[in-house]
C-alpha atoms as a printed R data frame, in Angstrom:
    type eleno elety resid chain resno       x       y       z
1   ATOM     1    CA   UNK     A     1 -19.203   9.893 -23.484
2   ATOM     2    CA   UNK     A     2 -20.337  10.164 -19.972
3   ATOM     3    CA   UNK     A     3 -20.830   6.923 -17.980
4   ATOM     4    CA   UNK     A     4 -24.874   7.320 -17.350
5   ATOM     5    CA   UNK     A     5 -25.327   8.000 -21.352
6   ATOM     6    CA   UNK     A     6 -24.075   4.260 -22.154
7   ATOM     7    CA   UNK     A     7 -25.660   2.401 -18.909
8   ATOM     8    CA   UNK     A     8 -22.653   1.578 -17.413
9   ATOM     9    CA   UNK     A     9 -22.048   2.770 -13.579
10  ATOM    10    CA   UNK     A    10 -18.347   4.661 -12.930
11  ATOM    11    CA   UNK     A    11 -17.437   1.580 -11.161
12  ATOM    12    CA   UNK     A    12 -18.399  -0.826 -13.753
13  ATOM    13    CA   UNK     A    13 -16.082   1.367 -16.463
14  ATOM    14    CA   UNK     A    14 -12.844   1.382 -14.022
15  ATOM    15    CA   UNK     A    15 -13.250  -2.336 -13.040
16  ATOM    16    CA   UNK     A    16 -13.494  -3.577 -16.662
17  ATOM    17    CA   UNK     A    17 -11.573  -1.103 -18.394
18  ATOM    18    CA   UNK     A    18  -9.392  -2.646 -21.024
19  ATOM    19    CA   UNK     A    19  -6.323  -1.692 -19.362
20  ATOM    20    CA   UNK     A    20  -5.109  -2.024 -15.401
21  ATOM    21    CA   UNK     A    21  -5.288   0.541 -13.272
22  ATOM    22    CA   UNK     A    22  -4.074   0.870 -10.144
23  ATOM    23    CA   UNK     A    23  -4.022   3.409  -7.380
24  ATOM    24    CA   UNK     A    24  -1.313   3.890  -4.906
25  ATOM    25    CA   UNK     A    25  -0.327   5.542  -1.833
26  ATOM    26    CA   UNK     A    26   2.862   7.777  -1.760
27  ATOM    27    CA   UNK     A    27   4.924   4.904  -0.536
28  ATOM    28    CA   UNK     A    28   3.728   3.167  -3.723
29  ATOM    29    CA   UNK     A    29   1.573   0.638  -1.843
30  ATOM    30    CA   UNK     A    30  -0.953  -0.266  -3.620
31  ATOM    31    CA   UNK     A    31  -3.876   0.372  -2.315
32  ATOM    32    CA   UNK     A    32  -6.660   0.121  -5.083
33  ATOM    33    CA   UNK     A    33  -6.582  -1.895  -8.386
34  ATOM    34    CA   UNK     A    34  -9.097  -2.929 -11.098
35  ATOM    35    CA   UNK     A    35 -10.487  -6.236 -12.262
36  ATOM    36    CA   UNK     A    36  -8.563  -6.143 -15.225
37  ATOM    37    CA   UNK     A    37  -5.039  -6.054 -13.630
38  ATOM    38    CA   UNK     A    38  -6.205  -8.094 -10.558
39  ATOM    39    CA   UNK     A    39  -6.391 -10.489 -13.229
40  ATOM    40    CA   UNK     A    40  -3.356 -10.567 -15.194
41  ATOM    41    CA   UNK     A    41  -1.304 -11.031 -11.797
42  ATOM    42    CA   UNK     A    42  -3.862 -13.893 -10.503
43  ATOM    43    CA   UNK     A    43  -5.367 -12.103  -7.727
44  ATOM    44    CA   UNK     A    44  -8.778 -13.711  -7.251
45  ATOM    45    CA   UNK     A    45 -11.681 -11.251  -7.871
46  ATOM    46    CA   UNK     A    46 -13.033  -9.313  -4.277
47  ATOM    47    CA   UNK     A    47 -10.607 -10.291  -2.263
48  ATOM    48    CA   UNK     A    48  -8.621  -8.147  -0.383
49  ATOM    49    CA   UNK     A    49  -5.031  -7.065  -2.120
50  ATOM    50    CA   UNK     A    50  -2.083  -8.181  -1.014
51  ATOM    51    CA   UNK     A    51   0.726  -5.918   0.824
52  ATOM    52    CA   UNK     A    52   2.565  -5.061  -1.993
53  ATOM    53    CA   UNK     A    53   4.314  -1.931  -3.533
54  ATOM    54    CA   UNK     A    54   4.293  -1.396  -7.351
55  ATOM    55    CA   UNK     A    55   8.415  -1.847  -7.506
56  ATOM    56    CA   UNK     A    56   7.262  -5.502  -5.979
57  ATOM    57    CA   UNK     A    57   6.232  -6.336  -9.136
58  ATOM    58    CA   UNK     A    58   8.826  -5.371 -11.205
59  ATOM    59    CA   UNK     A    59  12.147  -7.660 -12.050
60  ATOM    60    CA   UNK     A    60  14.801  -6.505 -10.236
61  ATOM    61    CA   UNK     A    61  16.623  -4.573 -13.033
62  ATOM    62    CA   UNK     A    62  13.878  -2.579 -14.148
63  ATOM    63    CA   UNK     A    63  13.060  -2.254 -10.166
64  ATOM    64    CA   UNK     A    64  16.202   0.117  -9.944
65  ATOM    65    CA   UNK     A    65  15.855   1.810 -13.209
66  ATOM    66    CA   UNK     A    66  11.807   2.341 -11.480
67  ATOM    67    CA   UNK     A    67  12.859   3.577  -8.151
68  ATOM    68    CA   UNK     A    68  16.189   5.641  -9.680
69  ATOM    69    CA   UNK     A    69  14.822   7.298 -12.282
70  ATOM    70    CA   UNK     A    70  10.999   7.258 -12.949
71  ATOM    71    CA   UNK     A    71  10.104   7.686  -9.012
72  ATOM    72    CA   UNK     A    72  12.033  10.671  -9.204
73  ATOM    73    CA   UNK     A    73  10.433  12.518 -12.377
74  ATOM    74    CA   UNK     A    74   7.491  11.665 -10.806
75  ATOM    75    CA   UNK     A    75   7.937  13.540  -7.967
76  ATOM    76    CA   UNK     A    76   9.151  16.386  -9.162
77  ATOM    77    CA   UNK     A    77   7.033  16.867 -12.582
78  ATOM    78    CA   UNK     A    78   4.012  14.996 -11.185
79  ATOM    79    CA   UNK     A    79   3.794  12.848 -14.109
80  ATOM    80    CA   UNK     A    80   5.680  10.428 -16.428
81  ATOM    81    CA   UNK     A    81   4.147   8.539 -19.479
82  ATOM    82    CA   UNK     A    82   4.339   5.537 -21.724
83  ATOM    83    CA   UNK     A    83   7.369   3.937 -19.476
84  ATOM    84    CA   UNK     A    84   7.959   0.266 -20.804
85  ATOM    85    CA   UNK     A    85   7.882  -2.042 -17.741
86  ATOM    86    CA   UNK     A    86   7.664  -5.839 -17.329
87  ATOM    87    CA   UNK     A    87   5.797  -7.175 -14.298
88  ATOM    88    CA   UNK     A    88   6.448 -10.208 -12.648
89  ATOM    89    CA   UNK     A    89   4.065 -12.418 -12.585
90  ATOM    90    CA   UNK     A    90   3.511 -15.812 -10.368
91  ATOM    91    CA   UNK     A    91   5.736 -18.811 -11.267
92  ATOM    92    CA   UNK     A    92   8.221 -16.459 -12.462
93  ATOM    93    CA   UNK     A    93   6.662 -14.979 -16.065
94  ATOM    94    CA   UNK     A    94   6.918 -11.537 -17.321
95  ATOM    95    CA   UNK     A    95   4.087  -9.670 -18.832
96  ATOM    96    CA   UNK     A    96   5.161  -6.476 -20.997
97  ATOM    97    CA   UNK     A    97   2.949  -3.145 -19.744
98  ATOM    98    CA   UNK     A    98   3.263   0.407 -20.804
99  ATOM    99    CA   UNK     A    99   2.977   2.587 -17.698
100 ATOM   100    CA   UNK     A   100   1.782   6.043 -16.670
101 ATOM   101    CA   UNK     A   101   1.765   7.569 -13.657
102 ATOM   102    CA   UNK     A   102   0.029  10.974 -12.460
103 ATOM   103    CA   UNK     A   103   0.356  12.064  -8.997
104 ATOM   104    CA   UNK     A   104  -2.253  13.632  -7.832
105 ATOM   105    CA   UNK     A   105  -2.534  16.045  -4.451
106 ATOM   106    CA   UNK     A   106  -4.971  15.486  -1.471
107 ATOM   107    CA   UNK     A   107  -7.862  18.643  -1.478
């Protein structure tokens, strides 16, 4: 379904999509991220993101498994899918995501 058949702008269906997105620069900085995961780490609504990489938010552990493994097959296949990650969350919690990751080249 396109967005202009159900009334919703593009930007209305990536902010409040049902899952969090997030879009990153090659460094893995991220650099865009939607309403829904600015929420489940506490980042207030609008303002600007904090300087953080996407390994930043991962437990330690799971950081080096991330950057060791994952980064890599990312790189070189341009995708990975349905990796099991924890993020780390303020105060010290862990929230259980599923990620995927597609790379995608500069026109």
């Amino acid at each position: 379904m396109k967005a202009a058949s159900c009334g919703l702008a593009e930007g209305a269906l990536f902010e409040n999509a049902p899952c969090g997105y997030i879009v990153t620069a090659l460094d893995g900085k991220i650099v865009q991220a939607n309403e829904t995961f600015r929420e489940w780490l506490g980042w207030a609504k609008g303002e600007q993101l904090p300087e953080k990489r996407f390994a930043e938010l991962v437990p330690r552990g799971a950081r080096i498994l991330y950057e060791l493994h994952y980064l890599p097959v990312l790189e070189m296949q341009g995708h990975f899918a349905e990796v099991a990650l924890d993020l780390q969350l303020p105060g010290g919690r862990r929230f259980p995501v599923l990620v995927n990751a597609k790379r995608l080249q500069r026109e």
